[in-house]
Amino acid sequence: MKLADTLARLPAEEKERLQSQPLIRDHMLSGHTLDAALSGAEWAARWAEAAKPLDRQLLLRLVRSYAGQPFGEEEAEARLRQAPAWTGAEIRVALARMRRDGVLFAIRKAWGERLLYVPADLVGVWQLVLRPLTAGTPIRKEPDLGEREAQLRLPLSLALLSAWSDIRRKGLPLTAKGAPNKQRLVKLAEAMALKEIELKGFEFFALPDPAVPANVALALDLGLSLGWLIREPQRIVAASSALESWADLPLAAVDAKLLEIVTIRYAGQEATMHWAAIALRAMPPHEWFEADDALRQWGEELVERERLALDRWTGLLVAFGWMERIAGRDQVFLRWLIDPTLPALRSTERAHAGHDGPGDGVLYIQPDLDIIVPPEATYGVYWRLEQIAERTSLDIVSTYRITRSSCIRAGEDGYTLSTLTDWLERVSGAALPDPAAHALEDWFGRIGKLSIVDAKLLRVASKELADRIAGDGPLSDWLLERLNDYIFAVKPEGVRVLARRLSELGYPLAENRDSARPGSSASEADSSANASEAAAEASAVKAASGADLGWIRLKQLLAIYEPDGSIPKREELFPGVESIPSVWLEKPRSYHPSTRREIIERAMAWRTGVRVKRVDGWIEFIPEALVTADGSWKVEGTVRTPHPGGTAKVEWSGDSLGELMIELPDGASELPRTNH
């Protein structure tokens, strides 16, 4: 779940608590909203600078282990307390502190289990803030140690455009079980520049229906999740507002947005792959670099799994037309073809100026109505051309052609000669060539001259009654046309209203046994006409509830659970802490052997450490097991050595323990306490 969705679900009192945190409050005083304050790299860097070392290290490990996926507190404690010898108590208190600070958020399942998560769109920010990756020296000369993996692909923005446009034009029929029509799937897959084989190895593209080609599944998933496509009961169609918010963006900006979505949505399904994806995005655009530059972010912990994740993800980036990859003798070289910088880490907000304004001259229209589309054209220009013209090629420079059939299709979509001509002249920055203008006049001159209208016939027994009906105001809204003195063409959807009004006038309709009951066709027409609107409303409701609208079945969705903004109390993290002698927590003392054992058992239950006096001084000891034999007992555990991160396993008898006390983690005293 992203940060904006998380904050939208929080109760007002929890938002107020977040806004009262000093770092967040300072950002909001400078004019930021809560969303903007928590999503900026500047705030993340300030938090990291002020945070305890444990919190920084723990958050980095959480990002590496889970990315934006949810995790249980006990699961995280068991997984993360091993390597640096953190105690479970230290981890629990640090998690609570990060929830207080707005770094971690929580949801609670119906049966009470609490899950924590890092907002999906901030995972990459935290990764690069906590472990900055400085790119190696760029390779100024193109590597010549190997061959490119394949010729350059179309960017994903154009590959998706062709699929979405075909669905807008023809729809995608669904069976009664919701499966797409197989023949249409084959045609969609074959028409896409991105081929199914290029997505091999990403199993989630086969969910929920392996019969759907992976490239089509990708187009459906992104289109549905963005709201550009809508799933109706019997088909998938394009939304009337599809691509509106991206219409003024050039292709490079659209692909940058898609990269962000793809990173979160697909790489985020596997924490290792997400880590690799973010490491790559720290690399500079348009310059060759060695793959090892990205691998360095794993440090000494790099294993084969990470190398495989990086290789799989770069393969996907190449297929999406965003990266080049060359395999040399001993090294792999990579080059971004788009700017991969995370939005929160851009030095300045890049304003992607559109080219769809009057007189921009972005299109070149030939006399034969061939249209040349240069790379700087906006996504909205491409989307409009897909509607009014025939696509002849998609490439760095694309071409379209306006034909008689495309004009007929444009006319069906509401274009007139005037509106089409105005748009073409506006985006080309010049008047249409005379041959082109004459061709459009000829083709549009034939459009709309004939039409077939669904109608019901109202037969009237006398001309006088027909005249009265024609003059009745409430009835006129439902009459299409008076065909002669005795017959009217009636709108099908108005049959019920018309019958009711005629009955009010004292002229009930005679029963017609040879036709369907009045209004049946109207109901069908209403149902068909309103299907898209109803589906759009249903999609909006699902989106507002946090439900995922995409085609692919992703891992568990956090939005179906209730947000939990409460901060754990000290009693929750350390059960019974309010009922033990306070001196056990305040200062080391000598105790009776039975009390020493009770203190050790309590520390083990809380998975925290004790401070114990030995002959060689004070020791930080983490008890892990008690062993009883022959009437005596001993304790096994870990001693923290003076070296950073250093530990040693020890076993001591209960009698050898001197003065001791339970050590709760730093910050435990700041946790809210249970009211008695």
XYZ file of C-alpha atoms in Angstrom:
676
model
C 0.000 0.000 0.000
C 1.312 3.440 -0.899
C 1.709 6.303 1.550
C -1.235 8.347 0.236
C -3.586 5.359 0.566
C -2.233 4.656 4.047
C -2.796 8.212 5.278
C -6.254 8.392 3.697
C -7.348 5.437 5.847
C -5.928 6.684 9.152
C -8.378 8.081 11.733
C -8.136 11.835 12.332
C -6.607 11.417 15.801
C -3.793 9.281 14.399
C -3.030 11.883 11.747
C -2.905 14.524 14.473
C -0.474 12.372 16.446
C 1.796 12.058 13.407
C 1.622 15.788 12.740
C 2.796 16.453 16.286
C 6.090 14.597 15.760
C 8.890 17.215 15.700
C 10.436 16.339 12.320
C 7.041 16.080 10.633
C 5.776 19.242 12.307
C 8.807 21.199 11.081
C 8.175 20.092 7.494
C 4.495 20.952 7.681
C 5.269 24.410 9.076
C 7.179 25.093 5.852
C 4.019 24.496 3.836
C 4.044 20.737 3.187
C 1.006 18.508 3.569
C 1.345 15.419 5.759
C 1.641 13.275 2.624
C 4.337 15.514 1.131
C 6.217 15.740 4.434
C 6.444 11.958 4.837
C 7.215 11.163 1.198
C 10.164 13.484 0.669
C 13.774 12.328 0.625
C 14.748 15.364 2.702
C 12.560 14.225 5.592
C 13.856 10.657 5.246
C 17.447 11.904 5.424
C 16.706 14.048 8.485
C 15.010 11.124 10.219
C 17.969 8.856 9.450
C 20.380 11.456 10.823
C 18.434 11.792 14.083
C 17.520 8.108 14.486
C 19.315 5.655 16.724
C 21.835 3.402 14.913
C 19.690 0.374 15.732
C 16.657 1.956 14.059
C 18.602 2.748 10.887
C 20.090 -0.735 10.644
C 16.790 -2.401 11.444
C 14.861 -0.386 8.851
C 17.437 -1.216 6.187
C 17.104 -4.914 6.986
C 13.312 -4.674 6.899
C 13.477 -3.055 3.467
C 15.822 -5.749 2.242
C 13.808 -8.599 3.752
C 10.254 -7.493 2.955
C 10.273 -4.471 0.588
C 6.686 -3.175 0.833
C 5.156 -6.519 1.835
C 3.579 -6.864 5.312
C 5.288 -8.741 8.111
C 4.361 -9.875 11.593
C 6.202 -8.450 14.581
C 7.184 -11.862 15.924
C 8.286 -12.986 12.467
C 10.495 -9.914 12.042
C 11.933 -10.343 15.520
C 12.843 -13.981 14.888
C 14.327 -13.187 11.477
C 16.340 -10.100 12.355
C 17.764 -10.714 15.810
C 20.325 -13.243 14.612
C 23.145 -11.494 12.744
C 23.864 -8.364 14.821
C 22.834 -10.077 18.099
C 19.969 -7.689 18.675
C 17.621 -8.731 21.426
C 13.983 -9.314 20.642
C 13.148 -6.485 23.028
C 15.387 -4.051 21.138
C 13.661 -4.972 17.891
C 10.165 -4.598 19.365
C 10.919 -1.186 20.860
C 12.562 0.000 17.631
C 9.511 -1.114 15.623
C 7.238 0.808 17.993
C 9.481 3.872 17.705
C 9.365 3.749 13.897
C 5.589 3.481 14.005
C 5.492 6.543 16.227
C 7.714 8.437 13.773
C 5.620 7.618 10.680
C 8.225 5.308 9.137
C 6.270 2.080 9.656
C 2.508 1.622 9.589
C 0.272 -1.192 10.795
C -2.934 -2.980 9.916
C -4.887 -5.432 12.027
C -6.614 -8.529 10.721
C -10.113 -9.457 11.850
C -8.779 -12.024 14.347
C -6.420 -9.480 15.927
C -3.088 -10.264 14.264
C -1.120 -7.096 13.577
C 1.039 -6.673 10.489
C 3.544 -3.889 9.857
C 4.739 -2.502 6.535
C 6.778 0.215 4.875
C 4.629 2.161 2.360
C 5.426 0.679 -1.039
C 6.393 3.969 -2.688
C 8.873 4.796 0.100
C 10.784 1.506 0.127
C 13.186 2.705 -2.567
C 13.653 6.072 -0.859
C 14.664 4.414 2.404
C 16.985 2.000 0.611
C 18.937 4.755 -1.130
C 18.895 7.125 1.862
C 20.126 4.484 4.311
C 22.612 2.888 1.931
C 23.573 5.469 -0.696
C 25.022 3.976 -3.836
C 27.618 6.023 -5.657
C 27.890 4.992 -9.261
C 31.268 3.989 -10.569
C 33.038 6.046 -13.181
C 30.795 6.110 -16.270
C 32.169 4.352 -19.333
C 32.460 7.156 -21.854
C 33.117 4.848 -24.782
C 30.557 2.288 -25.819
C 31.709 -1.197 -24.748
C 32.904 -3.335 -27.638
C 33.560 -6.520 -25.706
C 30.316 -8.155 -26.712
C 27.153 -7.776 -28.693
C 23.910 -6.195 -27.683
C 21.399 -8.683 -26.398
C 18.997 -7.736 -29.200
C 17.935 -4.744 -31.205
C 16.349 -1.920 -29.261
C 12.746 -2.518 -28.247
C 9.842 -0.134 -28.324
C 9.346 1.562 -24.957
C 6.621 0.004 -22.860
C 4.489 3.135 -23.244
C 4.010 2.421 -26.963
C 3.688 -1.349 -26.525
C 0.807 -0.772 -24.110
C -0.713 1.923 -26.301
C -1.347 -0.487 -29.157
C -3.054 -3.033 -26.875
C -5.179 -0.457 -25.055
C -6.175 1.134 -28.359
C -7.299 -2.208 -29.786
C -9.404 -2.790 -26.665
C -10.904 0.701 -26.975
C -11.827 -0.048 -30.574
C -13.194 -3.582 -30.245
C -13.429 -4.383 -26.541
C -12.353 -7.706 -25.047
C -15.299 -10.116 -24.618
C -15.439 -12.199 -21.432
C -17.061 -15.580 -20.950
C -19.632 -16.246 -18.239
C -16.718 -17.293 -15.989
C -14.837 -14.065 -16.670
C -12.219 -15.556 -19.014
C -11.243 -13.441 -22.053
C -12.196 -14.579 -25.540
C -9.331 -16.760 -26.823
C -9.385 -15.498 -30.414
C -9.164 -11.880 -29.279
C -6.337 -12.795 -26.903
C -4.327 -14.293 -29.748
C -4.811 -11.202 -31.907
C -3.920 -8.831 -29.073
C -0.783 -10.818 -28.227
C 0.375 -10.976 -31.846
C -0.168 -7.247 -32.386
C 1.939 -6.180 -29.392
C 5.584 -5.285 -29.980
C 6.358 -6.782 -26.556
C 6.229 -10.549 -27.017
C 5.142 -13.149 -24.492
C 8.516 -14.922 -24.562
C 10.212 -11.774 -23.233
C 8.256 -12.065 -19.969
C 9.279 -15.662 -19.369
C 10.412 -16.258 -15.805
C 7.895 -13.910 -14.187
C 5.296 -16.369 -12.962
C 2.890 -13.780 -11.585
C 1.997 -12.684 -15.136
C 0.258 -16.070 -15.470
C -2.085 -15.307 -12.556
C -5.020 -15.706 -12.375
C -5.423 -17.278 -15.842
C -2.451 -19.089 -17.447
C -4.355 -19.100 -20.761
C -3.882 -15.329 -21.079
C -0.553 -14.552 -22.817
C 1.850 -12.797 -20.454
C 2.139 -9.673 -22.619
C -1.653 -9.287 -22.741
C -1.882 -9.980 -18.993
C 0.591 -7.131 -18.454
C -1.468 -4.740 -20.610
C -4.695 -5.742 -18.854
C -3.157 -5.478 -15.398
C -1.673 -2.019 -15.887
C -4.715 -0.737 -17.777
C -7.191 -1.956 -15.152
C -5.103 -0.875 -12.153
C -4.634 2.619 -13.625
C -8.332 2.907 -14.443
C -7.729 3.214 -18.199
C -9.628 -0.067 -18.710
C -12.881 -1.100 -17.028
C -14.113 -4.632 -16.430
C -17.808 -4.990 -17.272
C -19.772 -8.205 -16.643
C -19.336 -9.393 -20.238
C -16.297 -7.522 -21.533
C -13.337 -5.276 -20.801
C -13.545 -1.810 -22.364
C -11.547 1.409 -22.351
C -12.686 4.112 -19.941
C -13.967 7.299 -21.535
C -11.358 9.248 -19.547
C -8.499 6.857 -20.351
C -5.034 8.456 -20.343
C -6.392 11.939 -19.570
C -3.954 12.549 -16.723
C -1.004 11.518 -18.917
C -2.160 13.165 -22.140
C 0.264 16.100 -21.942
C 3.321 14.006 -21.055
C 6.013 13.094 -23.600
C 6.805 9.408 -23.946
C 9.911 9.649 -21.749
C 7.817 10.983 -18.863
C 5.163 8.301 -19.377
C 7.821 5.588 -19.291
C 9.284 7.112 -16.121
C 5.845 6.842 -14.499
C 5.466 3.282 -15.750
C 8.895 2.396 -14.337
C 7.773 3.572 -10.899
C 4.537 1.568 -11.144
C 6.258 -1.556 -12.458
C 8.946 -1.390 -9.750
C 6.381 -1.215 -6.955
C 3.802 -3.540 -8.480
C 5.984 -6.328 -9.867
C 9.478 -6.087 -8.369
C 7.764 -5.459 -5.031
C 6.399 -9.011 -5.113
C 9.913 -10.274 -4.291
C 12.019 -8.348 -1.789
C 15.305 -9.440 -3.371
C 14.200 -8.318 -6.813
C 12.909 -5.000 -5.466
C 16.290 -4.357 -3.848
C 17.970 -5.024 -7.208
C 15.488 -2.776 -9.024
C 16.172 0.138 -6.677
C 19.944 -0.372 -6.805
C 19.767 -0.073 -10.593
C 17.764 3.137 -10.314
C 20.671 4.776 -8.519
C 22.670 4.509 -11.741
C 22.897 7.540 -14.083
C 20.775 7.630 -17.261
C 22.191 7.376 -20.792
C 25.670 6.256 -19.659
C 27.187 2.792 -19.704
C 28.059 1.265 -16.339
C 29.092 -2.136 -15.079
C 26.424 -4.308 -13.498
C 28.778 -4.776 -10.542
C 28.263 -1.094 -9.703
C 24.681 -1.950 -8.761
C 25.691 -5.227 -7.122
C 27.985 -3.327 -4.768
C 24.978 -2.143 -2.786
C 24.668 -5.624 -1.323
C 28.198 -5.370 0.021
C 29.803 -8.548 1.289
C 26.440 -10.244 1.727
C 25.953 -10.778 -2.012
C 24.901 -14.321 -2.884
C 23.807 -16.041 -6.066
C 20.147 -15.247 -5.380
C 20.862 -11.515 -5.604
C 22.819 -11.928 -8.842
C 19.948 -13.898 -10.337
C 17.421 -11.252 -9.245
C 19.481 -8.504 -10.881
C 19.804 -10.513 -14.082
C 16.063 -11.243 -14.250
C 15.100 -7.635 -13.606
C 17.518 -6.167 -16.139
C 16.107 -8.638 -18.664
C 12.647 -7.221 -18.039
C 13.935 -3.638 -18.348
C 15.501 -4.523 -21.707
C 12.205 -6.051 -22.875
C 10.386 -2.870 -21.842
C 12.743 -0.763 -23.959
C 14.169 1.073 -20.960
C 17.680 -0.386 -20.850
C 20.445 -1.770 -23.044
C 22.533 -4.728 -21.923
C 25.826 -5.984 -23.361
C 27.536 -9.115 -22.095
C 31.317 -8.798 -22.221
C 33.913 -11.464 -21.551
C 34.005 -10.958 -17.798
C 31.428 -8.289 -17.151
C 27.910 -7.160 -18.039
C 27.434 -3.563 -19.154
C 24.165 -1.693 -18.746
C 22.788 1.641 -19.928
C 19.512 3.301 -19.032
C 17.571 4.690 -21.995
C 15.222 6.682 -19.724
C 15.791 8.631 -16.517
C 15.322 6.063 -13.702
C 15.670 8.502 -10.781
C 13.144 7.970 -8.021
C 10.614 10.846 -7.996
C 11.451 11.720 -4.378
C 15.169 11.937 -5.181
C 15.024 14.233 -8.188
C 17.034 17.368 -7.498
C 14.338 19.541 -9.047
C 10.814 18.781 -10.110
C 11.038 18.183 -13.811
C 8.227 19.857 -15.668
C 7.510 17.718 -18.695
C 6.255 20.345 -21.100
C 3.533 19.047 -23.365
C 3.400 19.599 -27.113
C -0.338 19.548 -27.573
C -0.851 23.305 -27.494
C -1.900 25.514 -30.417
C 0.710 25.857 -33.115
C 3.201 23.480 -31.542
C 3.875 21.825 -34.876
C 4.512 18.409 -33.375
C 3.001 16.441 -36.287
C 3.930 16.455 -39.960
C 0.864 15.898 -42.146
C 1.481 14.927 -45.755
C -0.871 15.712 -48.668
C -1.926 12.038 -48.811
C -2.834 12.219 -45.074
C 0.191 10.224 -43.979
C 1.173 11.575 -40.556
C 4.746 11.550 -39.241
C 4.990 11.558 -35.431
C 8.367 12.667 -34.000
C 9.636 11.441 -30.592
C 8.606 14.636 -28.786
C 4.883 14.033 -29.386
C 2.840 13.663 -26.219
C 1.051 10.515 -25.156
C -2.268 12.255 -25.753
C -1.348 12.868 -29.402
C -0.613 9.166 -29.882
C -3.862 8.201 -28.143
C -5.865 10.573 -30.365
C -4.173 9.298 -33.522
C -5.044 5.726 -32.539
C -8.671 6.854 -32.551
C -8.793 8.773 -35.832
C -6.145 7.118 -38.014
C -4.645 3.781 -38.981
C -1.336 2.909 -37.355
C 1.288 2.072 -39.989
C 4.389 1.914 -37.774
C 5.413 2.474 -34.163
C 9.049 3.384 -33.681
C 11.246 6.256 -32.560
C 9.490 8.111 -35.367
C 5.997 6.661 -35.839
C 3.617 6.976 -38.773
C -0.163 6.957 -39.103
C -2.524 7.364 -42.049
C -6.009 8.841 -42.102
C -8.270 6.795 -44.382
C -11.925 6.680 -45.322
C -12.556 3.886 -42.797
C -10.716 5.730 -40.021
C -12.860 8.806 -40.728
C -15.991 6.675 -40.419
C -14.708 5.367 -37.091
C -13.879 8.909 -35.955
C -17.368 10.038 -36.945
C -18.878 7.257 -34.849
C -16.812 8.535 -31.922
C -18.267 12.025 -32.311
C -15.760 13.766 -34.577
C -16.966 16.109 -37.284
C -15.031 17.494 -40.220
C -14.571 20.725 -38.292
C -13.344 19.209 -35.006
C -10.953 16.817 -36.735
C -9.533 19.503 -39.014
C -9.105 21.940 -36.123
C -7.169 19.392 -34.070
C -4.919 18.341 -36.960
C -4.064 21.952 -37.777
C -3.445 22.766 -34.141
C -0.972 19.944 -33.509
C 0.738 20.376 -36.890
C 0.968 24.136 -36.557
C -0.175 24.708 -40.138
C -3.199 24.527 -42.401
C -3.856 21.134 -43.948
C -2.455 20.613 -47.450
C -5.225 21.123 -50.020
C -5.352 17.459 -51.146
C -5.671 16.348 -47.517
C -8.414 18.886 -46.779
C -10.375 17.884 -49.913
C -10.131 14.183 -49.026
C -11.485 14.822 -45.526
C -14.342 16.931 -46.921
C -15.278 14.138 -49.321
C -15.169 11.388 -46.706
C -16.982 13.321 -43.996
C -19.529 14.478 -46.575
C -20.755 10.892 -46.760
C -20.811 10.268 -43.006
C -24.085 10.572 -41.128
C -26.312 10.708 -44.182
C -27.918 7.403 -43.247
C -28.732 5.973 -39.850
C -30.594 3.070 -38.301
C -32.556 3.896 -35.170
C -34.090 1.496 -32.669
C -37.703 2.532 -32.152
C -41.166 1.327 -31.182
C -44.258 2.202 -33.236
C -47.279 3.867 -31.664
C -50.382 3.393 -33.847
C -53.300 5.767 -33.228
C -56.890 5.102 -34.331
C -57.741 8.690 -35.330
C -55.943 11.776 -36.607
C -57.571 13.904 -33.897
C -56.122 11.747 -31.108
C -52.740 11.692 -32.859
C -52.766 15.509 -32.971
C -53.532 15.623 -29.245
C -50.651 13.250 -28.498
C -48.284 15.318 -30.635
C -49.199 18.431 -28.661
C -48.828 16.891 -25.204
C -45.668 18.218 -23.545
C -44.835 15.233 -21.270
C -45.205 12.860 -24.238
C -43.063 14.858 -26.652
C -39.837 13.895 -24.853
C -40.375 10.258 -25.802
C -41.557 10.674 -29.398
C -38.811 10.326 -31.990
C -40.791 11.274 -35.067
C -44.346 11.436 -36.459
C -44.289 9.150 -39.482
C -47.784 10.000 -40.791
C -51.193 11.073 -39.500
C -51.620 7.869 -37.462
C -48.149 6.506 -36.540
C -45.335 7.749 -34.265
C -41.808 6.384 -33.808
C -41.238 6.108 -30.047
C -37.979 5.844 -28.096
C -37.722 2.249 -26.802
C -36.690 3.370 -23.335
C -39.773 5.598 -23.118
C -42.447 2.941 -23.650
C -43.292 2.556 -19.962
C -43.483 6.312 -19.352
C -45.537 6.832 -22.499
C -47.994 4.050 -21.571
C -48.450 5.537 -18.100
C -49.077 9.043 -19.497
C -51.591 7.798 -22.075
C -53.463 5.970 -19.309
C -53.606 9.239 -17.350
C -55.179 10.854 -20.424
C -57.773 8.073 -20.543
C -56.303 6.097 -23.444
C -54.717 2.880 -22.122
C -52.628 0.952 -24.628
C -54.211 -2.117 -26.183
C -52.383 -5.381 -25.426
C -50.250 -6.581 -28.332
C -49.875 -10.351 -28.023
C -47.505 -10.581 -30.979
C -44.826 -8.363 -29.462
C -42.786 -8.503 -26.311
C -44.336 -6.960 -23.252
C -44.064 -3.154 -23.208
C -40.766 -1.990 -21.904
C -38.848 -5.255 -22.246
C -36.703 -3.931 -25.079
C -36.360 -0.679 -23.215
C -34.995 -2.514 -20.216
C -32.473 -4.282 -22.404
C -31.502 -1.031 -24.077
C -31.138 0.683 -20.720
C -29.005 -2.182 -19.458
C -26.714 -2.074 -22.472
C -26.450 1.708 -22.522
C -25.629 1.950 -18.828
C -23.232 -1.017 -18.598
C -20.067 1.043 -18.997
C -21.270 3.715 -16.581
C -22.211 1.126 -13.954
C -18.894 -0.674 -14.382
C -17.004 2.604 -14.053
C -18.897 3.431 -10.854
C -18.215 -0.053 -9.478
C -14.510 0.335 -10.279
C -14.443 3.700 -8.529
C -16.073 2.197 -5.430
C -13.594 -0.700 -5.398
C -10.664 1.671 -5.835
C -11.932 3.892 -3.010
C -12.149 0.847 -0.742
C -8.527 0.014 -1.506
C -9.314 -3.052 -3.607
C -6.847 -3.758 -6.390
C -8.452 -3.452 -9.820
C -5.647 -5.123 -11.758
C -5.760 -8.378 -13.681
C -2.812 -10.107 -12.008
C -3.319 -11.667 -8.590
C -0.803 -9.984 -6.312
C 0.256 -10.888 -2.792
C -2.034 -10.025 0.098
C -3.669 -6.622 -0.160
C -3.348 -4.521 2.968
C -6.338 -2.338 2.128
C -8.796 -5.091 3.048
C -7.699 -4.832 6.701
C -8.346 -2.116 9.244
C -5.546 0.398 9.885
C -3.988 0.227 13.334
C -2.506 3.558 14.340
C -2.082 2.777 18.034
C 1.431 2.718 19.485
C 2.121 -0.374 21.656
C 2.199 0.329 25.380
C 5.090 -0.815 27.522
C 2.894 -3.481 29.125
C 2.105 -4.922 25.680
C 5.774 -5.292 24.756
C 6.825 -6.433 28.241
C 3.897 -8.287 29.840
C 3.910 -7.937 33.626
C 6.403 -5.063 33.675
C 4.165 -3.009 35.954
C 3.876 -5.814 38.517
C 7.541 -6.730 39.120
C 9.736 -4.937 41.672
C 10.877 -1.733 39.966
C 14.378 -2.166 41.377
C 14.910 -5.085 38.977
C 14.966 -2.502 36.188
C 16.700 0.377 37.948
C 20.066 -0.710 39.329
C 22.171 -3.869 39.726
C 21.885 -5.608 43.078
C 22.772 -8.905 44.690
C 19.856 -11.304 45.030
C 18.989 -14.651 46.531
C 19.642 -17.504 44.021
C 15.899 -18.061 43.547
C 15.396 -14.356 42.781
C 18.365 -14.379 40.400
C 16.722 -17.231 38.545
C 13.394 -15.388 38.463
C 15.120 -12.309 37.000
C 16.834 -14.432 34.340
C 13.535 -16.141 33.457
C 11.791 -12.779 33.192
C 14.538 -11.452 30.887
C 14.233 -14.569 28.728
C 10.447 -14.177 28.520
C 10.895 -10.588 27.354
C 13.822 -11.602 25.110
C 15.923 -8.817 26.561
C 19.346 -8.599 28.159
C 20.643 -8.311 31.704
C 23.535 -6.363 33.104
C 25.544 -8.691 35.276
C 28.712 -8.287 37.343
C 31.456 -10.832 36.782
C 34.976 -11.017 38.075
C 36.208 -9.196 34.972
C 33.668 -6.376 35.245
C 30.182 -5.534 34.045
C 28.863 -7.646 31.179
C 25.947 -7.245 28.757
C 24.411 -10.689 28.703
C 21.471 -12.023 26.675
C 20.101 -15.154 28.405
C 18.696 -17.749 26.024
C 18.239 -21.036 27.913
C 18.099 -22.337 31.487
C 19.430 -25.803 32.258
C 18.649 -27.515 35.582
C 20.668 -30.503 36.796
C 21.506 -32.067 40.192
C 19.664 -29.388 42.150
C 21.518 -26.491 40.519
C 20.963 -24.462 37.391
C 22.984 -22.726 34.744
C 22.173 -20.255 32.022
C 23.300 -20.252 28.405
C 23.378 -17.128 26.304
C 25.308 -14.506 24.380
C 27.720 -11.917 25.699
C 28.247 -8.713 23.787
C 31.942 -7.927 23.470
C 33.467 -4.432 23.258
C 34.021 -4.847 19.517
C 31.178 -3.407 17.380
C 28.737 -6.218 16.748
C 30.992 -8.686 18.566
C 29.433 -11.555 20.532
C 30.447 -14.727 22.304
C 28.451 -17.736 23.469
C 28.796 -18.518 27.189
C 27.391 -20.827 29.847
C 27.353 -19.724 33.485
C 26.167 -21.360 36.665
C 23.536 -19.510 38.640
C 25.878 -19.233 41.611
C 28.508 -17.407 39.527
C 26.211 -14.489 38.754
C 26.942 -11.413 40.824
C 24.920 -8.231 40.945
C 22.471 -7.977 38.075
C 19.489 -6.103 36.676
C 17.170 -6.424 33.691
C 18.087 -4.021 30.898
C 15.153 -2.810 28.863
C 16.113 -1.303 25.507
C 16.902 2.357 25.164
C 13.606 4.135 24.585
C 11.385 1.615 26.373
C 10.671 4.174 29.087
C 9.240 6.523 26.416
C 6.495 4.064 25.480
C 2.981 4.856 26.736
C 2.043 3.043 29.927
C -1.126 1.197 30.822
C -3.424 3.202 33.083
C -4.264 1.437 36.340
